[in-house]
Amino acid sequence: MKILLTGGRGMVGMNVLQHARAARHEWHAPTRQELDLMDAGAVLAAIERIQPDVIVHAAGKVGGIEANRADPWGFMVENVTIGLNVVTSARKVGVRKLVNLASSCIYPANHAGHLTEDMLLSGALEPTNEAYAVAKIAVLKLCAYAREASSGLAYKSIIPCNIFGPYDNFHLIRAHLLPAIIRKVHEARESAGQSVEIWGDGSARREFMYAGDLADAIIEACERYDEMPSLMNVGTGVDYSILEYYEAARRVLGWEGEFTFDLSRPTGMKRKVVDVSLQTSWGWSPQVSLDEGIARTYQSFLEGKIR
Ligand SMILES: NC(=O)c1ccc[n+]([C@@H]2O[C@H](COP(=O)([O-])OP(=O)(O)OC[C@H]3O[C@@H](n4cnc5c(N)ncnc54)[C@H](OP(=O)(O)O)[C@@H]3O)[C@@H](O)[C@H]2O)c1
């Protein structure tokens, strides 16, 4: 297949391009310099020229709690605009298949159980990343409306849980939780530090999946598109406490220090884990364990495979 991948230099995009099964397909993955997705005319021209069989929309303005809190305007405007440009251009050109990447932050905040796809828009969002989530919901709905508006089109969205892996952002402030944990434990070990500080009390629970597994699901989505549900969670379905992620990093990196807790810091939702029933009935599940994922991610960090 001829596949247009947006965000091909991002964490998810790089893991897709480097996946063993990627070689079966012809990929077009322009950089931001080659194709600025904020430019509607350029996006339309690129899709007209490439005539892809499938578009995987994995570009976005992505960041951790602090980055989201600092710039809700930017997270909303950029994510809505690039999504609008990609989906409307795909529809104009008549591309039949589009896999849009949403995110599990689109679900209502503080739900105690597993999040199912039908819970979308059933409650208030987590305030710390509301702008990003609203933008993601807008683009997901646009894909659904494209499906309704034109019977030949079948635009679908997958909703990944939190992802970590090679080409992650390890910046101490802008990073997501797990790469920031790996970096903090790495620095403590390198400087013979005795303790690492955790934001909050470490009890909030999160689900993380290795990026290579998400890449596998995305390639599977391109190859078995017609059987895939039009809206589907992609995750492990298993969550751990933040303290347990710190303990896993300590175990894998072989550091022997202790953890302290800064109770004045925000930690977001108490729990966030997706239901994977649809994914399982579609016939897909992740393969990489948490410790193996941390070990591979740490190795790639040491090799400089970072954002
Ligand atoms: N990371 C996660 O935990 C996670 C979880 C669930 C869903 N997702 C979703 O997965 C997708 C990819 O996330 P990621 O973690 O790979 O993010 P990332 O590493 O920040 O990559 C995002 C990519 O989008 C590109 N991009 C952003 N704005 C652009 C523009 N105007 N023109 C062209 N390219 C643009 C970036 O280009 P540059 O390289 O030039 O910056 C980058 O390559 C996003 O839709 C995200 O919402 C991610």
Coordinates of N, CA and C and ligand atoms in Angstrom, one line a residue, residues 6-13 30-33 35-38 57-62 78-79 82 101-104 132 136 159-164 167-168 176 208 214 307, ligand 1:
T6 N 1.5 11.3 8.6 CA 1.8 12.6 9.1 C 2.5 12.4 10.5
G7 N 3.4 13.4 10.9 CA 4.1 13.2 12.1 C 5.1 12.1 12.1
G8 N 5.7 11.9 10.9 CA 6.6 10.8 10.7 C 7.9 10.9 11.5
R9 N 8.2 12.1 11.9 CA 9.5 12.3 12.7 C 9.2 12.4 14.2
G10 N 7.9 12.2 14.6 CA 7.6 12.1 16.0 C 7.8 10.8 16.6
M11 N 7.6 10.6 17.9 CA 7.8 9.3 18.5 C 7.0 8.2 17.9
V12 N 5.7 8.4 17.7 CA 4.9 7.3 17.2 C 5.3 7.1 15.7
G13 N 5.5 8.2 15.0 CA 5.8 8.1 13.5 C 7.1 7.3 13.3
P30 N 6.4 13.1 5.0 CA 7.1 14.4 4.9 C 7.4 15.0 6.3
T31 N 8.6 15.7 6.4 CA 8.9 16.4 7.7 C 8.0 17.7 7.7
R32 N 8.1 18.4 8.8 CA 7.4 19.7 8.9 C 7.9 20.7 7.9
Q33 N 9.2 20.6 7.7 CA 9.9 21.5 6.7 C 9.3 21.2 5.3
L35 N 6.4 19.7 4.6 CA 4.9 19.9 4.5 C 4.5 20.4 5.9
D36 N 4.2 21.7 6.0 CA 3.6 22.3 7.2 C 2.1 22.0 7.2
L37 N 1.7 21.2 8.1 CA 0.2 20.7 8.1 C -0.7 21.9 8.5
M38 N -0.2 23.0 9.0 CA -1.0 24.2 9.3 C -1.4 24.9 8.0
H57 N -2.8 9.6 10.4 CA -2.6 10.9 10.9 C -2.1 10.9 12.3
A58 N -0.7 10.9 12.4 CA 0.0 10.8 13.7 C 0.7 12.1 14.0
A59 N 0.4 13.2 13.4 CA 1.0 14.5 13.7 C 0.2 15.2 14.8
G60 N 0.8 15.9 15.6 CA 0.1 16.7 16.6 C 1.0 17.5 17.5
K61 N 0.4 18.5 18.2 CA 1.2 19.2 19.2 C 0.9 18.4 20.5
V62 N 2.0 17.8 21.0 CA 1.8 16.8 22.1 C 2.7 17.3 23.2
E78 N -3.5 24.4 17.0 CA -2.7 23.6 16.2 C -3.3 22.2 15.9
N79 N -3.8 21.6 17.0 CA -4.3 20.2 16.8 C -5.6 20.2 15.9
I82 N -4.5 21.3 12.1 CA -3.8 20.2 11.2 C -4.8 19.1 11.0
L101 N -5.2 9.3 14.8 CA -4.8 9.0 16.2 C -5.4 9.9 17.2
A102 N -6.3 9.5 18.0 CA -6.8 10.3 19.1 C -5.9 10.0 20.3
S103 N -6.5 10.1 21.5 CA -5.7 9.8 22.8 C -6.7 9.6 23.9
S104 N -6.3 8.8 24.9 CA -7.2 8.4 26.0 C -7.6 9.6 26.8
Y132 N -6.2 20.2 24.5 CA -5.7 19.1 23.7 C -6.8 18.1 23.5
K136 N -8.7 16.9 20.0 CA -8.7 15.5 19.6 C -10.1 15.0 19.3
I159 N -7.8 5.1 19.7 CA -7.6 5.9 20.9 C -6.5 5.2 21.7
P160 N -5.2 5.6 21.5 CA -4.1 5.0 22.3 C -4.1 5.4 23.7
C161 N -3.7 4.6 24.6 CA -3.4 5.0 26.0 C -2.1 5.7 26.0
N162 N -1.5 6.1 27.1 CA -0.2 6.7 27.1 C 0.9 5.8 26.5
I163 N 1.7 6.4 25.7 CA 2.8 5.7 25.0 C 4.1 6.1 25.5
F164 N 5.1 5.2 25.5 CA 6.5 5.5 25.8 C 7.4 4.7 24.9
Y167 N 12.6 7.5 20.8 CA 12.3 8.8 20.2 C 11.2 9.5 21.1
D168 N 11.2 9.2 22.4 CA 10.3 9.9 23.3 C 11.0 11.2 23.7
H176 N 6.5 13.5 28.9 CA 5.4 12.7 29.5 C 6.0 12.0 30.8
F208 N 0.5 2.6 30.5 CA 1.5 2.9 29.4 C 1.7 1.7 28.5
L214 N 2.3 0.1 19.7 CA 1.3 1.0 19.0 C 1.7 1.0 17.5
R307 N 13.5 12.9 21.3 CA 12.9 14.1 20.7 C 13.5 15.3 21.3
Ligands
LIG1 N1 2.8 10.1 23.1 C1 1.7 9.6 23.7 O1 1.7 9.2 24.8 C2 0.4 9.5 22.9 C3 -0.7 8.9 23.5 C4 -1.9 8.8 22.8 C5 -2.0 9.4 21.6 N2 -0.9 10.0 21.0 C6 -1.1 10.6 19.7 O2 -0.2 10.1 18.8 C7 0.2 11.1 17.8 C8 1.7 11.2 17.8 O3 2.2 11.5 19.1 P1 3.8 11.5 19.4 O4 3.9 11.1 20.8 O5 4.5 10.8 18.3 O6 4.1 13.1 19.3 P2 5.4 13.8 18.9 O7 6.6 12.9 19.2 O8 5.4 15.2 19.5 O9 5.3 13.9 17.3 C9 4.4 14.7 16.7 C10 4.8 14.9 15.3 O10 3.8 15.8 14.7 C11 4.6 16.7 13.9 N3 3.9 18.0 13.7 C12 3.2 18.7 14.6 N4 2.7 19.9 14.0 C13 3.0 19.8 12.7 C14 2.8 20.6 11.6 N5 2.2 21.8 11.7 N6 3.3 20.2 10.4 C15 4.0 19.1 10.3 N7 4.2 18.2 11.3 C16 3.8 18.6 12.5 C17 5.8 17.0 14.7 O11 6.8 17.5 13.8 P3 8.3 18.0 14.4 O12 9.1 16.7 14.5 O13 8.7 19.0 13.4 O14 8.0 18.6 15.7 C18 6.1 15.5 15.1 O15 6.9 14.9 14.1 C19 -0.5 12.4 18.3 O16 -1.7 12.6 17.6 C20 -0.8 12.1 19.7 O17 -2.0 12.8 20.2 C21 0.3 10.1 21.6

